[in-house]
mmCIF file of C-alpha atoms and ligand atoms in Angstrom:
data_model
loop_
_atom_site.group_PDB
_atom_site.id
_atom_site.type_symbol
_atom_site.label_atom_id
_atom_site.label_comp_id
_atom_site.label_asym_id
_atom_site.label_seq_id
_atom_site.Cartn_x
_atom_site.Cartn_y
_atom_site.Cartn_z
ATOM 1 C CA UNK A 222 15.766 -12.609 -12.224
ATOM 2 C CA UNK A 223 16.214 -9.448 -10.293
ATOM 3 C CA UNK A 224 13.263 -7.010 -9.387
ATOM 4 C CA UNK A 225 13.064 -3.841 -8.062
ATOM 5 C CA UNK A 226 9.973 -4.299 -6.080
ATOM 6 C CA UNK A 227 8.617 -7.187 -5.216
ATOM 7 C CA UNK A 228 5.210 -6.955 -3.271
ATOM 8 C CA UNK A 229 3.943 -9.951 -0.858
ATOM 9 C CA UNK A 230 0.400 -9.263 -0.548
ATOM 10 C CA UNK A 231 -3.380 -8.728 -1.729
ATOM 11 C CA UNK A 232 -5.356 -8.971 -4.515
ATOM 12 C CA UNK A 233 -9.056 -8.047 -4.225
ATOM 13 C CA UNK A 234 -11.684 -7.097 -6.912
ATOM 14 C CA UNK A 235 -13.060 -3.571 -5.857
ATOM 15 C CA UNK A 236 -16.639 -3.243 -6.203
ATOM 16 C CA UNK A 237 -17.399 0.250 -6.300
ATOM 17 C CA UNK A 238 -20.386 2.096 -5.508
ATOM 18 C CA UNK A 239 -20.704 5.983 -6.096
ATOM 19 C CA UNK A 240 -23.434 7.361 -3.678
ATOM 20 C CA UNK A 241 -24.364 11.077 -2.197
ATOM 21 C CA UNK A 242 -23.547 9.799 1.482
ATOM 22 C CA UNK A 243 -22.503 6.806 3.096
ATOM 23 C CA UNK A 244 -25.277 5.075 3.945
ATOM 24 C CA UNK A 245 -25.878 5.104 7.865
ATOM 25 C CA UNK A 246 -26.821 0.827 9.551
ATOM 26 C CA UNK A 247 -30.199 -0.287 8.504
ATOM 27 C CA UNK A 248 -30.155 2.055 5.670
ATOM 28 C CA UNK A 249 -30.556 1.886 1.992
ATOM 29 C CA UNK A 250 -29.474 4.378 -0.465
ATOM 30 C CA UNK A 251 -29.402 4.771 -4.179
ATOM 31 C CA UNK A 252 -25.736 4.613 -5.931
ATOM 32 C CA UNK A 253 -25.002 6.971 -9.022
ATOM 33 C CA UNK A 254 -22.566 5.064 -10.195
ATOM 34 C CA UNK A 255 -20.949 1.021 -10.153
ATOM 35 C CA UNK A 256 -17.891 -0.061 -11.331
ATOM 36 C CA UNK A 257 -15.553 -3.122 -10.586
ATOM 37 C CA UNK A 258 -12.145 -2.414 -10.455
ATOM 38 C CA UNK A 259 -8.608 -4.474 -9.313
ATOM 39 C CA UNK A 260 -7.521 -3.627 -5.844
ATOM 40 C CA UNK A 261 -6.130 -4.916 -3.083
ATOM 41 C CA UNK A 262 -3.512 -2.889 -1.062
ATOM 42 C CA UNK A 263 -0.340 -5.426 -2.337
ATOM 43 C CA UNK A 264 -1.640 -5.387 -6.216
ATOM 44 C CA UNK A 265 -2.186 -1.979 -6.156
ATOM 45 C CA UNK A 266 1.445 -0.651 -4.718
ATOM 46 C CA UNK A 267 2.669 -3.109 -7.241
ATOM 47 C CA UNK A 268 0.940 -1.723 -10.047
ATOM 48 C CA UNK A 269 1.661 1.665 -8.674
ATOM 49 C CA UNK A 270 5.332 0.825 -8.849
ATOM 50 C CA UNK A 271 5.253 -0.877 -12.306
ATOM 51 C CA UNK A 272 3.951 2.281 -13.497
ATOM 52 C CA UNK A 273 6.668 3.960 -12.828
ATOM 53 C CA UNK A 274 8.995 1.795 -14.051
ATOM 54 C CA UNK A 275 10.235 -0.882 -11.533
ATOM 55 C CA UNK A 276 10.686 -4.054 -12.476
ATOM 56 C CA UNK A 277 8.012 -5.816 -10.080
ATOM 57 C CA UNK A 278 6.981 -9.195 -9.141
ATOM 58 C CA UNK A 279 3.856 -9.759 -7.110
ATOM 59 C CA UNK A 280 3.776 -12.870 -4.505
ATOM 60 C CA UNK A 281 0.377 -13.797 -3.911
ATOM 61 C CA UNK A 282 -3.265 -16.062 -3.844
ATOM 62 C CA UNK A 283 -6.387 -15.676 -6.119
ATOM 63 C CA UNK A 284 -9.248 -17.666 -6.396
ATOM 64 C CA UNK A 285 -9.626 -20.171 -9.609
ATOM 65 C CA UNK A 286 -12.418 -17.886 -10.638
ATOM 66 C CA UNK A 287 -13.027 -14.883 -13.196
ATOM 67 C CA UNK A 288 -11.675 -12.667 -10.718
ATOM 68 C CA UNK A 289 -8.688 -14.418 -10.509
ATOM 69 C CA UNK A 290 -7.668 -14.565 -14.245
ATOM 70 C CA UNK A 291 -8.182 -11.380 -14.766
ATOM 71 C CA UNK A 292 -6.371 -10.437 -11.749
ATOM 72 C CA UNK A 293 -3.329 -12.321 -13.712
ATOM 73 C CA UNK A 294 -4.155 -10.625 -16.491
ATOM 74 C CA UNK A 295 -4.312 -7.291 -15.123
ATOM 75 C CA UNK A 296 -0.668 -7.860 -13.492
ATOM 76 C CA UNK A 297 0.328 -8.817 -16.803
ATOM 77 C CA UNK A 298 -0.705 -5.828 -18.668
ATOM 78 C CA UNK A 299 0.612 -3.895 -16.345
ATOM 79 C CA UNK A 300 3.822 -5.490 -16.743
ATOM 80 C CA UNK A 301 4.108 -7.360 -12.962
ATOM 81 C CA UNK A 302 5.697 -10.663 -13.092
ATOM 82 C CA UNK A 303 3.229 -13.228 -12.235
ATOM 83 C CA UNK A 304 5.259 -16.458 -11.834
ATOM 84 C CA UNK A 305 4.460 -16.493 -7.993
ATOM 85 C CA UNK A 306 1.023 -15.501 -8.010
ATOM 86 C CA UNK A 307 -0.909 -18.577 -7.174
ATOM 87 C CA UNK A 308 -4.219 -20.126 -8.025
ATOM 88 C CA UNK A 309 -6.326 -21.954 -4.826
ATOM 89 C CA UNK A 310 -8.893 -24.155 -5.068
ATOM 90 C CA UNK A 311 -9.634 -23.594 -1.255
ATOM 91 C CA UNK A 312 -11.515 -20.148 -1.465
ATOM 92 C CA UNK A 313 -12.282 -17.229 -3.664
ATOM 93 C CA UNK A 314 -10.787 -13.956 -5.032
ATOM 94 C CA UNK A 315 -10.708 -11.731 -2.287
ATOM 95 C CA UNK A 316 -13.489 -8.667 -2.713
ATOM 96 C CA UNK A 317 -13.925 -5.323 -1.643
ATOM 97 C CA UNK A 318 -17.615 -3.998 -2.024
ATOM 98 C CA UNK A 319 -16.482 0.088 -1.222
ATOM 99 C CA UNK A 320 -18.620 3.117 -1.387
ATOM 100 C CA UNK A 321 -17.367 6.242 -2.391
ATOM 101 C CA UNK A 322 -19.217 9.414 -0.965
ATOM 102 C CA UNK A 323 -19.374 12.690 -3.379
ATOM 103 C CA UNK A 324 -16.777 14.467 -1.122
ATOM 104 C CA UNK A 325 -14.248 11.497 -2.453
ATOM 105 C CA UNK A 326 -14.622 9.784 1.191
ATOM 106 C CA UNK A 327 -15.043 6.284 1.082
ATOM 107 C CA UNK A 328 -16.066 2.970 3.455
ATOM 108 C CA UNK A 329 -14.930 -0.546 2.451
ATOM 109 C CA UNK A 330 -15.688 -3.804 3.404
ATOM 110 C CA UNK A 331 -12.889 -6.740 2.785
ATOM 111 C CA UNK A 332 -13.810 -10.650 2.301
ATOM 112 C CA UNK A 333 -10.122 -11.922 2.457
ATOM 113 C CA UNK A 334 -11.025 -15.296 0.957
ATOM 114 C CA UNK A 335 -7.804 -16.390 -0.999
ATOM 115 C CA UNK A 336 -5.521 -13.821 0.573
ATOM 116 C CA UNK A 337 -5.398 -15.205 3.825
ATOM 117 C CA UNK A 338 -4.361 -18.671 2.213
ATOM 118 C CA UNK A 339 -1.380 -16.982 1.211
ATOM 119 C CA UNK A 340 1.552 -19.193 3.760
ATOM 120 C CA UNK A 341 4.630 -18.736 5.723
ATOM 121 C CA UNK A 342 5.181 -21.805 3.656
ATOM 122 C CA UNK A 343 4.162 -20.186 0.030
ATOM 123 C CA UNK A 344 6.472 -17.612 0.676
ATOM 124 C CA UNK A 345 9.339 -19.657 1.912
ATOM 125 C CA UNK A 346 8.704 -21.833 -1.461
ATOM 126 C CA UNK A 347 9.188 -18.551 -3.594
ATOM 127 C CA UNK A 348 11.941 -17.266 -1.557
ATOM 128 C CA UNK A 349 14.242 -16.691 -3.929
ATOM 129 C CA UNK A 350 11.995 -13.638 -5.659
ATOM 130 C CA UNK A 351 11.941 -11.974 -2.134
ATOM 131 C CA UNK A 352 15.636 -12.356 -1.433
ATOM 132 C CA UNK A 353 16.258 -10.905 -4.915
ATOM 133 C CA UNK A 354 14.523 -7.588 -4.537
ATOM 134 C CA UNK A 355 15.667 -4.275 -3.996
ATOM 135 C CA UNK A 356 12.547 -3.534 -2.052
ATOM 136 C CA UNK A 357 9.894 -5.511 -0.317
ATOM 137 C CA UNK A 358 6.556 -4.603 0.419
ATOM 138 C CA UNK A 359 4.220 -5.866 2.928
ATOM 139 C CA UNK A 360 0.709 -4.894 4.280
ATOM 140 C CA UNK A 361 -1.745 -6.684 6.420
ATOM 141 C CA UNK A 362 -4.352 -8.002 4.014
ATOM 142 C CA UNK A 363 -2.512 -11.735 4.393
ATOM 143 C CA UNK A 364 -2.264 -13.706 7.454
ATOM 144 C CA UNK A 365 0.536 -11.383 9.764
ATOM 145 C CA UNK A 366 2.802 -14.386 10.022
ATOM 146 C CA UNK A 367 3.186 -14.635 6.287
ATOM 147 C CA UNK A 368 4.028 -10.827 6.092
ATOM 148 C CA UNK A 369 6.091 -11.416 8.547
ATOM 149 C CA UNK A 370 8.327 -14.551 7.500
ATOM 150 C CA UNK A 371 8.673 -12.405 3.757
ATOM 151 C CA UNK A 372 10.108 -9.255 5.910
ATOM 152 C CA UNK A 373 11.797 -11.644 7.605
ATOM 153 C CA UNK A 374 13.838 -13.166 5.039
ATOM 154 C CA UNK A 375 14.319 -10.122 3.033
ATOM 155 C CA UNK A 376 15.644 -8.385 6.391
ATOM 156 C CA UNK A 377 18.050 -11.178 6.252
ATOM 157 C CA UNK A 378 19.281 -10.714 2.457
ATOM 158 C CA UNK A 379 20.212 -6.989 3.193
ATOM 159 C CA UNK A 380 16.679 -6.411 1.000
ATOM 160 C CA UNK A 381 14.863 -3.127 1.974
ATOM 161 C CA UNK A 382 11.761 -3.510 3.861
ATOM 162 C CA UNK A 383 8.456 -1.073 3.727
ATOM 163 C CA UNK A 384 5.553 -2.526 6.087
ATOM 164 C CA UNK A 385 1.982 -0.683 5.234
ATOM 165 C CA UNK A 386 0.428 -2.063 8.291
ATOM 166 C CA UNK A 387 -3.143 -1.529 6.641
ATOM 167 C CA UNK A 388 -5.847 -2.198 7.389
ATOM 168 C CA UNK A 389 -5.382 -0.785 11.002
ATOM 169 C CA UNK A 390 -5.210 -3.307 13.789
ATOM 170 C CA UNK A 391 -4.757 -2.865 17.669
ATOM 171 C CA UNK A 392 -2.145 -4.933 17.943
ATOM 172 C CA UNK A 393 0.742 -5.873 15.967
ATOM 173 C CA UNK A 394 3.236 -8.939 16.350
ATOM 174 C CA UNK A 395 6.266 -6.879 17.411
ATOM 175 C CA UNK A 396 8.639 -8.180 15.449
ATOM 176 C CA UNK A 397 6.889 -6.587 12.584
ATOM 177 C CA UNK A 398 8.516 -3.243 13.863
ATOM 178 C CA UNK A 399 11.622 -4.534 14.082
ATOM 179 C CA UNK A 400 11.938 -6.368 10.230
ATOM 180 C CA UNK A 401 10.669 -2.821 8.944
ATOM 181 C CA UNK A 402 13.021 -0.566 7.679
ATOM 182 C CA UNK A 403 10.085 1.984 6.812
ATOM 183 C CA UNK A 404 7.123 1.588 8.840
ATOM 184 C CA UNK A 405 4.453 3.738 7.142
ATOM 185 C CA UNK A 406 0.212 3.987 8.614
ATOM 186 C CA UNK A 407 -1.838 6.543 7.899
ATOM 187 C CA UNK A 408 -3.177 8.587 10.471
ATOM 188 C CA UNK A 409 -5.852 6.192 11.657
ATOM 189 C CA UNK A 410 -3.481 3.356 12.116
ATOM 190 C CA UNK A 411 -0.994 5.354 13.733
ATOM 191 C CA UNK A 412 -3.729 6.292 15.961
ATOM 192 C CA UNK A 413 -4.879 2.273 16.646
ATOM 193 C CA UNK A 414 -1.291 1.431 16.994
ATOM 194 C CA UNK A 415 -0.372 4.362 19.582
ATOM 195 C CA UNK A 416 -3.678 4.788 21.331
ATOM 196 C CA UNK A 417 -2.660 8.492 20.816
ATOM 197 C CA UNK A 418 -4.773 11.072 18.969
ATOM 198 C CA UNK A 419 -3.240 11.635 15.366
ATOM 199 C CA UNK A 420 -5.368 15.138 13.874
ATOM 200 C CA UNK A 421 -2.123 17.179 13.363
ATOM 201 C CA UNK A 422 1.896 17.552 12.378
ATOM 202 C CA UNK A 423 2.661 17.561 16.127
ATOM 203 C CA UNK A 424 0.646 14.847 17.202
ATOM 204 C CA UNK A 425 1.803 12.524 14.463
ATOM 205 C CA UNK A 426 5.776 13.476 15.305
ATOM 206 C CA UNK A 427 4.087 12.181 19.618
ATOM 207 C CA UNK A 428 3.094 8.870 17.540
ATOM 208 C CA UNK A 429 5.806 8.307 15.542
ATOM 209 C CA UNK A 430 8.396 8.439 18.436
ATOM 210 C CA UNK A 431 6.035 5.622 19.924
ATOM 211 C CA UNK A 432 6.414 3.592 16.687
ATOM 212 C CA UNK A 433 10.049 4.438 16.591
ATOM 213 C CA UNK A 434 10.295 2.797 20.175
ATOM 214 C CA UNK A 435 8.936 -0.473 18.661
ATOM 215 C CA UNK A 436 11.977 -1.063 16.669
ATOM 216 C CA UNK A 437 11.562 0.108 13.002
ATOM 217 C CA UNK A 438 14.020 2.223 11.711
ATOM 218 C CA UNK A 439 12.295 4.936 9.975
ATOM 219 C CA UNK A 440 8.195 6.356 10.187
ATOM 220 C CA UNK A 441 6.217 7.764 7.523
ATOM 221 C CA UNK A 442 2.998 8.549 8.741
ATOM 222 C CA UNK A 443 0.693 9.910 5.743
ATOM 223 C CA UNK A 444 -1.563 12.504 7.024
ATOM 224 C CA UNK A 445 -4.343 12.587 3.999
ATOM 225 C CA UNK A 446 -4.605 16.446 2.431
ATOM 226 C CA UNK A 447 -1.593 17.152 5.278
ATOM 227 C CA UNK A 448 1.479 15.471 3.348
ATOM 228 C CA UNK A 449 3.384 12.805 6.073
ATOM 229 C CA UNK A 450 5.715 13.215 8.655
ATOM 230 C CA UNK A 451 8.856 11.595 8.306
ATOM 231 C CA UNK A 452 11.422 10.309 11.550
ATOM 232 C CA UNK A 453 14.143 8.514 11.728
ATOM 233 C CA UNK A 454 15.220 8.840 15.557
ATOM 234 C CA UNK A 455 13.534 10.482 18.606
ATOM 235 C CA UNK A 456 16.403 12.743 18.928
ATOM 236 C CA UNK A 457 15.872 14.541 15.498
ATOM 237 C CA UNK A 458 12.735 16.590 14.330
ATOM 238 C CA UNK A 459 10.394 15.140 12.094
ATOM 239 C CA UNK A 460 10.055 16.282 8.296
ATOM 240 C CA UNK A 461 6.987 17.599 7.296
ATOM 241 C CA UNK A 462 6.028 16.877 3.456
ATOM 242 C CA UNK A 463 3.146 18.848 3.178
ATOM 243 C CA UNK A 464 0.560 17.356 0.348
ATOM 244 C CA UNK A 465 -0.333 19.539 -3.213
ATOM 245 C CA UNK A 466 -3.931 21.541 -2.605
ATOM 246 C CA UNK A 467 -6.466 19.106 -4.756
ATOM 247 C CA UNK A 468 -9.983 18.276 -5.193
ATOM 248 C CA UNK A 469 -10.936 15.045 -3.859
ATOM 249 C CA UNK A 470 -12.285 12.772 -6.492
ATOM 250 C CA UNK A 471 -11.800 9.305 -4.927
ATOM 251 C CA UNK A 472 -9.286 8.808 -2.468
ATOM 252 C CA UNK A 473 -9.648 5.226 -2.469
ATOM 253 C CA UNK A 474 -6.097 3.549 -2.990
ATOM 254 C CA UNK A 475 -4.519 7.311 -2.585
ATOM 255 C CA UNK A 476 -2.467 5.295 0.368
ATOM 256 C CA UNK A 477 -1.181 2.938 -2.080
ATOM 257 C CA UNK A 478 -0.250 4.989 -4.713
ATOM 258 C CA UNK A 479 1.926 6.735 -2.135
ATOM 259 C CA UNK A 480 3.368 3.072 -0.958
ATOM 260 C CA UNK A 481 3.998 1.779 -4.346
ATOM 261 C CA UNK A 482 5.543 5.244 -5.375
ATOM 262 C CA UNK A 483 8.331 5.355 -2.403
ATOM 263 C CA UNK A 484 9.022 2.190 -3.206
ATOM 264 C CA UNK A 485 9.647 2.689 -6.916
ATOM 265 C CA UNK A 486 11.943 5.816 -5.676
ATOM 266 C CA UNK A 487 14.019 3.959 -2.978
ATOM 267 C CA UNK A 488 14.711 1.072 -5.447
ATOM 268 C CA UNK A 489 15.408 3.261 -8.417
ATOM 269 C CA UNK A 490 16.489 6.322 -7.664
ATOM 270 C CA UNK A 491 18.991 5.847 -5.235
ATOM 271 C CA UNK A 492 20.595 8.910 -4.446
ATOM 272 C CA UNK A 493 17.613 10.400 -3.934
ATOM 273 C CA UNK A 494 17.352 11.809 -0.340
ATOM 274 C CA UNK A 495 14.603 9.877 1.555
ATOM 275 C CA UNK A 496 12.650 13.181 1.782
ATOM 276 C CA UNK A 497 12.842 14.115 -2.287
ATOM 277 C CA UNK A 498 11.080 10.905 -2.746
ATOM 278 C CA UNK A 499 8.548 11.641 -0.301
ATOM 279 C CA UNK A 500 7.974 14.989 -2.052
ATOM 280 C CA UNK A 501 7.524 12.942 -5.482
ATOM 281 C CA UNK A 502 5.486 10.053 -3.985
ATOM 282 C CA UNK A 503 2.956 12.609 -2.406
ATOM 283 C CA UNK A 504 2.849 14.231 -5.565
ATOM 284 C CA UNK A 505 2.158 11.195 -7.547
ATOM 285 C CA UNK A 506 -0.342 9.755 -4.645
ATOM 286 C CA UNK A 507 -2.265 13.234 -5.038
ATOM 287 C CA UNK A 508 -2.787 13.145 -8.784
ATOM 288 C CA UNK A 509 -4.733 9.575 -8.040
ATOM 289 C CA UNK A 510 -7.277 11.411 -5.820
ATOM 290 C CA UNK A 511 -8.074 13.564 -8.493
ATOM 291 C CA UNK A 512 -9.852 10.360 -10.460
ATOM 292 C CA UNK A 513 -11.889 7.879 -9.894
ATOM 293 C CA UNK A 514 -11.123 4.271 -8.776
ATOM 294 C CA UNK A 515 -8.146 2.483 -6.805
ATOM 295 C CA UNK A 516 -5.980 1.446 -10.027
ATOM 296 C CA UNK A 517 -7.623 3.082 -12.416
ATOM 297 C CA UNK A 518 -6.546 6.504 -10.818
ATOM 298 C CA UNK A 519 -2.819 5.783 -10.780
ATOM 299 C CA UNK A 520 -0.902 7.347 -13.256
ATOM 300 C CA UNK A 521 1.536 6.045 -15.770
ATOM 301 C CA UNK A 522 4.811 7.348 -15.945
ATOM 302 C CA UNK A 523 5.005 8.606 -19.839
ATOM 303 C CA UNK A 524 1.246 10.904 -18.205
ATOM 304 C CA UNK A 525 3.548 12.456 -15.607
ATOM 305 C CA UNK A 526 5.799 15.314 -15.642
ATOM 306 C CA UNK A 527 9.555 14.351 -16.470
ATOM 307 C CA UNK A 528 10.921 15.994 -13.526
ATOM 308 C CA UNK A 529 9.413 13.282 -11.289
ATOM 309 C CA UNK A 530 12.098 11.354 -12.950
HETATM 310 O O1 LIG B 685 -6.240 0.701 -0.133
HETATM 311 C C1 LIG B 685 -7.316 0.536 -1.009
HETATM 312 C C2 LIG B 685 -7.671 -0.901 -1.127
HETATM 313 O O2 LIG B 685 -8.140 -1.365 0.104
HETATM 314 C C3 LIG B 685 -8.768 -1.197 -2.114
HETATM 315 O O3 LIG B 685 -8.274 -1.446 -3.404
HETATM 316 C C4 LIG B 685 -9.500 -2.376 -1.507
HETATM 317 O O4 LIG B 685 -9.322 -3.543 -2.239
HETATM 318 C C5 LIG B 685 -8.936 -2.507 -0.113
HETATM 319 O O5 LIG B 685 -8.097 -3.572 -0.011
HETATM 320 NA NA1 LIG B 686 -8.474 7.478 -6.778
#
């Protein structure tokens, strides 16, 4: 079989706590509000992208506990192929106990536990889903070196390659750069990865000539309530997709939805200019901000207006 978007990566149950503020160390707060919800940066551009329409298939490790069937189960309502997503004895679902200010902000905490039994091996076993796609996706919830075989080999088949390299981290195996045809932070990560301040348009066109210097063929650094910057060489100005004017509800998983969305556009739509399905993935990644939840806030295609399509 062939997929559009295939996503090697994360699955963790969100825990979710609504509370006034975050609470500051040695602190305790009341919550207004709890809910559990799927997550996980790889499940959730997945399901962003199934949404949408792609045909996906998600590569990836669960636990052989409740979280982990329903994590199947989720994929499978949401129409994700689930043939490589694997159950391990070894450790459980990965988590994410988050808390969710009432300005939309949020702080999470990740226990990996399955995800980072995710192999180099695993995915050389299921290679044949990767080297079928039209786009991979990658983030750095698994082990680097497994993220980094899967870009690897689909760099190899002529597949498309988007690295998310989120959650931020100082320092990044550079071959990761160079197996990324779209290398795409946020502002925070761009920051880690650059050791240069990223507040601003300008400063995030400083950053992503730095990232462009690493090897990977495009940037897309998403700048929150700002849109992204887009670059493809240092001799060229950046585009500047600026983001609709909303009001924050949660932005957990707004990151995602943008991820998942791009993806869905560069494996779909193909004649779409890179920076039309910017536009449209910032649109779609806004509309998730306006509700609460990672997944539960991303929107299904038949809910969105027709000329996204
Ligand atoms: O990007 C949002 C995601 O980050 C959440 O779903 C949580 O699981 C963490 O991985
Ligand atoms: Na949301």
């Amino acid at each position: 079989a062939a997929f559009d978007v295939v996503v090697v990566g994360s699955c963790n149950m969100d825990l979710i706590s609504y509370v006034p503020r975050l609470p500051k160390p040695g602190e305790t707060i009341h919550g207004h509000k709890f809910s559990l919800g799927f997550g996980g940066k790889g499940a959730n551009q997945c399901v962003m992208a199934a949404r949408l329409g792609a045909a996906t298939a998600m590569v990836a490790k669960v636990g052989d506990d409740v979280f982990g069937s329903n994590f199947v189960q989720n994929f499978k309502d949401n129409g994700v192929n689930v043939d490589h997503v694997q159950v391990t004895k070894e450790a459980a679902t990965g988590v994410a106990p988050i808390a969710v200010n009432d300005d939309g902000q949020n702080s999470i905490i990740i226990v990996s536990g399955a995800n980072l039994k995710l192999t180099a091996a695993d995915v050389r076993e299921h290679e044949s889903v990767v080297t079928h796609a039209k786009v991979l996706i990658c983030q750095l919830e698994i082990q680097p070196e497994t993220s980094l075989e899967a870009l690897r080999i689909a760099k190899q088949h002529g597949v498309t390659t988007i690295l998310n390299p989120a959650p931020a981290q100082a320092t990044l195996d550079p071959e990761l750069y160079k197996v990324s045809d779209i290398f795409c932070p946020n502002e925070t990560e761009a920051e880690i990865l650059t050791g240069l301040p990223v507040t601003t348009v300008e400063e995030a066109e400083k950053a992503a000539d730095v990232l462009l210097d690493k090897g990977c063929k495009k940037v897309i650094i998403t700048l929150g309530e700002k849109g992204c910057l887009c670059k493809s060489s240092k001799s060229e100005k950046g585009i500047h997709v600026p983001a609709r004017k909303v009001s924050p509800v949660d932005t957990t998983g707004a990151g995602d939805a943008f991820v998942g969305s791009l993806a869905y556009y560069m494996a779909c739509h193909k004649d779409l200019r890179l920076e039309e399905a910017i536009q449209k993935a910032c649109h779609i990644s806004s509309i998730s901000v306006c509700s609460p939840g990672t997944q539960t806030s991303f929107p299904y295609r038949k809910d969105l207006p027709q000329d996204l399509f």
